[in-house]
């Protein structure tokens, strides 16, 4: 059974009543969750669950993962994965608490909203940094190797021999911060056929992305951009909060 992605249905709620579907190893699977699982470079949410009928019984989770997704059999949706089960990882020192939880129990799940808000800002900032790089050097952005979005910043890795100069990094930073200051609305478009397929929209940009985002660029703090050498044929551009 696929987990209901309540983080899409109710993006602003901080707690949810859900049912335990399975407990295996160090993971708890729920029938629905507000915890965003690691994906698209964004780290998974942290939070806490307590038994609905005895809130004094609680357990923390320190990661959220999406497993057993399905591929869409349609060439118009390359690399799109939908459905899947969402599992919440328990801190190894808390594993002894798992025997207080049973399949079928109702729990109230809350997420660490401070951390989620930072991840959301960081995620949107990564898109804005991408736009700023694209405006300066559009041939680079077609070769993205990966990205990592953390609460304190993010990075984009490109498959290229090109090395950005300090002047170019300064131009990218100024452009990114001007996009932030322009407070551009960034609505999410949901695919009518596959609700798990979502697009982040900002001006002329429409980027396929299932992550969590701010509602407009003005909610993103100003960023400081730098570059790093990470080996032959690769270039890393990263940001942290100013
Ligand atoms: Zn995104």
Tab-separated table of C-alpha atoms and ligand atoms in Angstrom:
chain	number	residue	atom	x	y	z
A	1	UNK	CA	0.000	0.000	0.000
A	2	UNK	CA	1.334	3.428	-0.932
A	3	UNK	CA	1.758	5.925	1.906
A	4	UNK	CA	-0.559	8.950	1.652
A	5	UNK	CA	1.689	11.988	1.113
A	6	UNK	CA	-0.047	14.340	3.526
A	7	UNK	CA	2.865	16.791	3.153
A	8	UNK	CA	1.488	17.507	-0.341
A	9	UNK	CA	-2.197	17.506	0.675
A	10	UNK	CA	-1.762	19.698	3.784
A	11	UNK	CA	1.618	21.425	3.372
A	12	UNK	CA	1.218	23.714	6.378
A	13	UNK	CA	0.114	21.324	9.140
A	14	UNK	CA	2.585	20.395	11.864
A	15	UNK	CA	0.981	17.220	13.230
A	16	UNK	CA	-1.170	14.417	11.881
A	17	UNK	CA	-2.901	11.317	13.234
A	18	UNK	CA	-1.795	8.238	11.291
A	19	UNK	CA	-1.794	4.459	11.641
A	20	UNK	CA	1.256	2.227	11.928
A	21	UNK	CA	1.306	-0.105	8.920
A	22	UNK	CA	4.555	-1.886	9.686
A	23	UNK	CA	7.584	-1.832	11.965
A	24	UNK	CA	10.744	-3.409	10.652
A	25	UNK	CA	14.312	-3.048	11.813
A	26	UNK	CA	14.790	0.577	12.726
A	27	UNK	CA	11.896	1.879	10.607
A	28	UNK	CA	8.222	2.693	11.187
A	29	UNK	CA	5.891	2.803	8.179
A	30	UNK	CA	2.659	4.812	8.511
A	31	UNK	CA	-0.483	4.875	6.335
A	32	UNK	CA	0.025	8.625	5.828
A	33	UNK	CA	2.699	11.112	6.844
A	34	UNK	CA	3.571	14.790	6.944
A	35	UNK	CA	7.304	13.970	7.066
A	36	UNK	CA	8.978	14.718	3.726
A	37	UNK	CA	11.239	11.829	2.670
A	38	UNK	CA	14.742	12.388	1.323
A	39	UNK	CA	14.489	13.050	-2.391
A	40	UNK	CA	15.671	15.355	-5.149
A	41	UNK	CA	18.704	16.155	-3.009
A	42	UNK	CA	16.591	17.390	-0.079
A	43	UNK	CA	17.302	15.700	3.259
A	44	UNK	CA	14.441	13.802	4.933
A	45	UNK	CA	12.465	15.339	7.803
A	46	UNK	CA	13.087	14.699	11.488
A	47	UNK	CA	10.332	14.553	14.095
A	48	UNK	CA	8.484	12.630	16.759
A	49	UNK	CA	5.610	10.165	17.072
A	50	UNK	CA	3.499	9.460	20.135
A	51	UNK	CA	0.702	6.980	20.747
A	52	UNK	CA	-2.661	8.683	20.270
A	53	UNK	CA	-4.181	6.927	23.278
A	54	UNK	CA	-1.095	7.507	25.487
A	55	UNK	CA	0.902	10.568	24.348
A	56	UNK	CA	3.500	9.931	27.076
A	57	UNK	CA	4.787	7.044	24.903
A	58	UNK	CA	6.844	8.806	22.257
A	59	UNK	CA	9.738	8.121	19.918
A	60	UNK	CA	11.915	10.377	17.755
A	61	UNK	CA	12.716	9.745	14.111
A	62	UNK	CA	15.918	11.076	12.580
A	63	UNK	CA	15.344	10.443	8.894
A	64	UNK	CA	12.513	9.798	6.448
A	65	UNK	CA	12.894	7.698	3.303
A	66	UNK	CA	10.702	6.857	0.309
A	67	UNK	CA	10.996	3.260	-0.914
A	68	UNK	CA	9.358	0.963	-3.461
A	69	UNK	CA	8.259	3.726	-5.842
A	70	UNK	CA	6.955	2.933	-9.337
A	71	UNK	CA	8.239	4.219	-12.638
A	72	UNK	CA	5.751	5.878	-14.982
A	73	UNK	CA	5.539	3.923	-18.225
A	74	UNK	CA	5.301	6.981	-20.428
A	75	UNK	CA	8.110	8.628	-22.411
A	76	UNK	CA	6.747	12.053	-21.496
A	77	UNK	CA	7.688	11.386	-17.858
A	78	UNK	CA	11.304	10.213	-17.945
A	79	UNK	CA	12.836	9.509	-14.517
A	80	UNK	CA	9.527	10.237	-12.731
A	81	UNK	CA	8.779	7.981	-9.787
A	82	UNK	CA	5.387	7.835	-8.090
A	83	UNK	CA	3.712	6.101	-5.155
A	84	UNK	CA	5.908	4.201	-2.724
A	85	UNK	CA	6.108	3.610	1.008
A	86	UNK	CA	7.433	6.210	3.413
A	87	UNK	CA	9.452	4.959	6.363
A	88	UNK	CA	10.671	6.854	9.424
A	89	UNK	CA	14.067	5.937	10.852
A	90	UNK	CA	14.422	5.602	14.617
A	91	UNK	CA	17.582	6.748	16.398
A	92	UNK	CA	19.545	3.587	17.270
A	93	UNK	CA	19.603	4.490	20.985
A	94	UNK	CA	15.773	4.653	20.985
A	95	UNK	CA	15.221	1.249	19.376
A	96	UNK	CA	14.300	-0.276	22.753
A	97	UNK	CA	11.185	1.981	22.705
A	98	UNK	CA	9.866	0.297	19.549
A	99	UNK	CA	8.285	-2.556	21.530
A	100	UNK	CA	5.780	-0.023	22.911
A	101	UNK	CA	4.461	0.508	19.358
A	102	UNK	CA	2.437	-2.091	17.431
A	103	UNK	CA	1.132	-2.402	13.882
A	104	UNK	CA	-2.360	-0.886	13.782
A	105	UNK	CA	-1.670	1.648	16.565
A	106	UNK	CA	-2.736	5.224	15.931
A	107	UNK	CA	0.062	7.732	16.433
A	108	UNK	CA	0.324	11.494	16.275
A	109	UNK	CA	3.302	12.460	14.142
A	110	UNK	CA	4.902	15.892	14.426
A	111	UNK	CA	7.839	17.172	12.406
A	112	UNK	CA	10.710	19.443	13.395
A	113	UNK	CA	9.260	22.520	11.689
A	114	UNK	CA	12.290	24.766	12.261
A	115	UNK	CA	14.446	22.284	10.372
A	116	UNK	CA	11.771	21.759	7.681
A	117	UNK	CA	11.421	25.525	7.151
A	118	UNK	CA	15.185	25.828	6.656
A	119	UNK	CA	15.157	22.885	4.224
A	120	UNK	CA	12.270	24.522	2.339
A	121	UNK	CA	14.132	27.845	2.085
A	122	UNK	CA	17.312	26.012	1.139
A	123	UNK	CA	15.486	24.027	-1.537
A	124	UNK	CA	14.013	27.154	-3.135
A	125	UNK	CA	17.409	28.878	-2.872
A	126	UNK	CA	18.955	25.979	-4.822
A	127	UNK	CA	16.479	26.594	-7.666
A	128	UNK	CA	17.248	30.320	-7.582
A	129	UNK	CA	20.998	29.611	-7.689
A	130	UNK	CA	20.354	27.289	-10.657
A	131	UNK	CA	18.472	30.101	-12.440
A	132	UNK	CA	21.308	32.556	-11.766
A	133	UNK	CA	23.887	30.085	-13.143
A	134	UNK	CA	21.667	29.400	-16.160
A	135	UNK	CA	21.400	33.115	-16.931
A	136	UNK	CA	25.208	33.400	-16.994
A	137	UNK	CA	26.238	30.044	-18.472
A	138	UNK	CA	23.298	28.033	-19.780
A	139	UNK	CA	25.398	25.206	-21.284
A	140	UNK	CA	26.541	24.146	-17.784
A	141	UNK	CA	23.099	23.600	-16.241
A	142	UNK	CA	22.244	20.866	-18.739
A	143	UNK	CA	24.905	18.682	-17.106
A	144	UNK	CA	23.852	18.457	-13.465
A	145	UNK	CA	25.567	15.622	-11.636
A	146	UNK	CA	23.658	16.023	-8.388
A	147	UNK	CA	22.587	18.316	-5.618
A	148	UNK	CA	22.426	18.281	-1.840
A	149	UNK	CA	19.995	20.464	0.094
A	150	UNK	CA	20.688	20.871	3.811
A	151	UNK	CA	19.172	23.211	6.429
A	152	UNK	CA	22.281	25.410	6.400
A	153	UNK	CA	22.768	25.622	2.619
A	154	UNK	CA	22.960	23.654	-0.592
A	155	UNK	CA	25.103	22.760	-3.559
A	156	UNK	CA	24.844	21.871	-7.234
A	157	UNK	CA	27.462	19.657	-8.892
A	158	UNK	CA	28.003	19.901	-12.636
A	159	UNK	CA	29.682	17.533	-15.057
A	160	UNK	CA	32.072	19.962	-16.756
A	161	UNK	CA	35.703	20.960	-17.104
A	162	UNK	CA	34.659	24.592	-16.776
A	163	UNK	CA	35.854	26.523	-13.714
A	164	UNK	CA	33.885	29.560	-12.594
A	165	UNK	CA	36.033	32.606	-11.862
A	166	UNK	CA	35.549	34.636	-8.677
A	167	UNK	CA	34.052	37.422	-10.829
A	168	UNK	CA	31.498	34.996	-12.301
A	169	UNK	CA	30.609	33.664	-8.842
A	170	UNK	CA	30.042	37.259	-7.722
A	171	UNK	CA	27.736	37.877	-10.727
A	172	UNK	CA	25.801	34.648	-9.973
A	173	UNK	CA	25.445	35.651	-6.308
A	174	UNK	CA	24.197	39.139	-7.202
A	175	UNK	CA	21.698	37.715	-9.704
A	176	UNK	CA	20.438	35.093	-7.221
A	177	UNK	CA	19.970	37.703	-4.499
A	178	UNK	CA	18.190	40.044	-6.907
A	179	UNK	CA	15.745	37.201	-7.769
A	180	UNK	CA	15.191	36.763	-4.004
A	181	UNK	CA	14.630	40.505	-3.476
A	182	UNK	CA	12.212	40.625	-6.450
A	183	UNK	CA	9.869	38.413	-4.380
A	184	UNK	CA	8.667	36.433	-7.411
A	185	UNK	CA	5.689	34.085	-6.780
A	186	UNK	CA	6.709	30.415	-7.144
A	187	UNK	CA	3.513	28.367	-7.469
A	188	UNK	CA	3.559	24.584	-7.715
A	189	UNK	CA	1.781	22.996	-10.667
A	190	UNK	CA	0.485	19.491	-10.024
A	191	UNK	CA	0.281	17.131	-13.000
A	192	UNK	CA	-3.421	16.338	-13.588
A	193	UNK	CA	-2.650	12.721	-14.457
A	194	UNK	CA	0.000	11.939	-11.822
A	195	UNK	CA	-0.377	14.020	-8.620
A	196	UNK	CA	3.120	12.991	-7.454
A	197	UNK	CA	4.572	14.754	-10.513
A	198	UNK	CA	4.946	18.409	-9.601
A	199	UNK	CA	6.566	21.458	-11.127
A	200	UNK	CA	8.160	24.483	-9.450
A	201	UNK	CA	7.370	27.618	-11.422
A	202	UNK	CA	9.269	30.915	-11.247
A	203	UNK	CA	8.766	33.404	-14.084
A	204	UNK	CA	9.666	31.567	-17.295
A	205	UNK	CA	11.168	28.619	-15.420
A	206	UNK	CA	9.163	25.412	-14.935
A	207	UNK	CA	11.270	22.799	-13.175
A	208	UNK	CA	10.024	19.267	-12.400
A	209	UNK	CA	10.442	18.889	-8.636
A	210	UNK	CA	8.651	17.133	-5.795
A	211	UNK	CA	10.434	18.939	-2.953
A	212	UNK	CA	9.157	21.491	-0.443
A	213	UNK	CA	9.351	25.141	-1.515
A	214	UNK	CA	8.629	28.655	-0.287
A	215	UNK	CA	5.567	30.355	-1.831
A	216	UNK	CA	7.674	33.126	-3.332
A	217	UNK	CA	11.368	33.950	-3.648
A	218	UNK	CA	11.100	36.721	-1.044
A	219	UNK	CA	10.804	34.112	1.732
A	220	UNK	CA	14.364	32.946	0.978
A	221	UNK	CA	17.142	34.579	3.043
A	222	UNK	CA	19.957	36.223	1.059
A	223	UNK	CA	22.703	33.788	0.078
A	224	UNK	CA	26.485	33.750	-0.234
A	225	UNK	CA	27.728	31.695	-3.207
A	226	UNK	CA	31.111	30.038	-3.696
A	227	UNK	CA	32.665	27.302	-5.840
A	228	UNK	CA	34.777	24.274	-5.057
A	229	UNK	CA	36.957	21.874	-7.022
A	230	UNK	CA	35.732	18.311	-6.525
A	231	UNK	CA	37.890	16.513	-9.070
A	232	UNK	CA	38.515	16.296	-12.797
A	233	UNK	CA	35.498	17.014	-14.971
A	234	UNK	CA	33.381	18.301	-12.086
A	235	UNK	CA	32.524	21.725	-10.717
A	236	UNK	CA	30.612	22.454	-7.502
A	237	UNK	CA	28.683	25.671	-6.853
A	238	UNK	CA	27.402	26.060	-3.312
A	239	UNK	CA	25.589	28.547	-1.131
A	240	UNK	CA	25.173	29.292	2.529
A	241	UNK	CA	23.010	31.858	4.278
A	242	UNK	CA	24.502	35.356	4.327
B	1	LIG	ZN1	12.360	21.964	-5.937
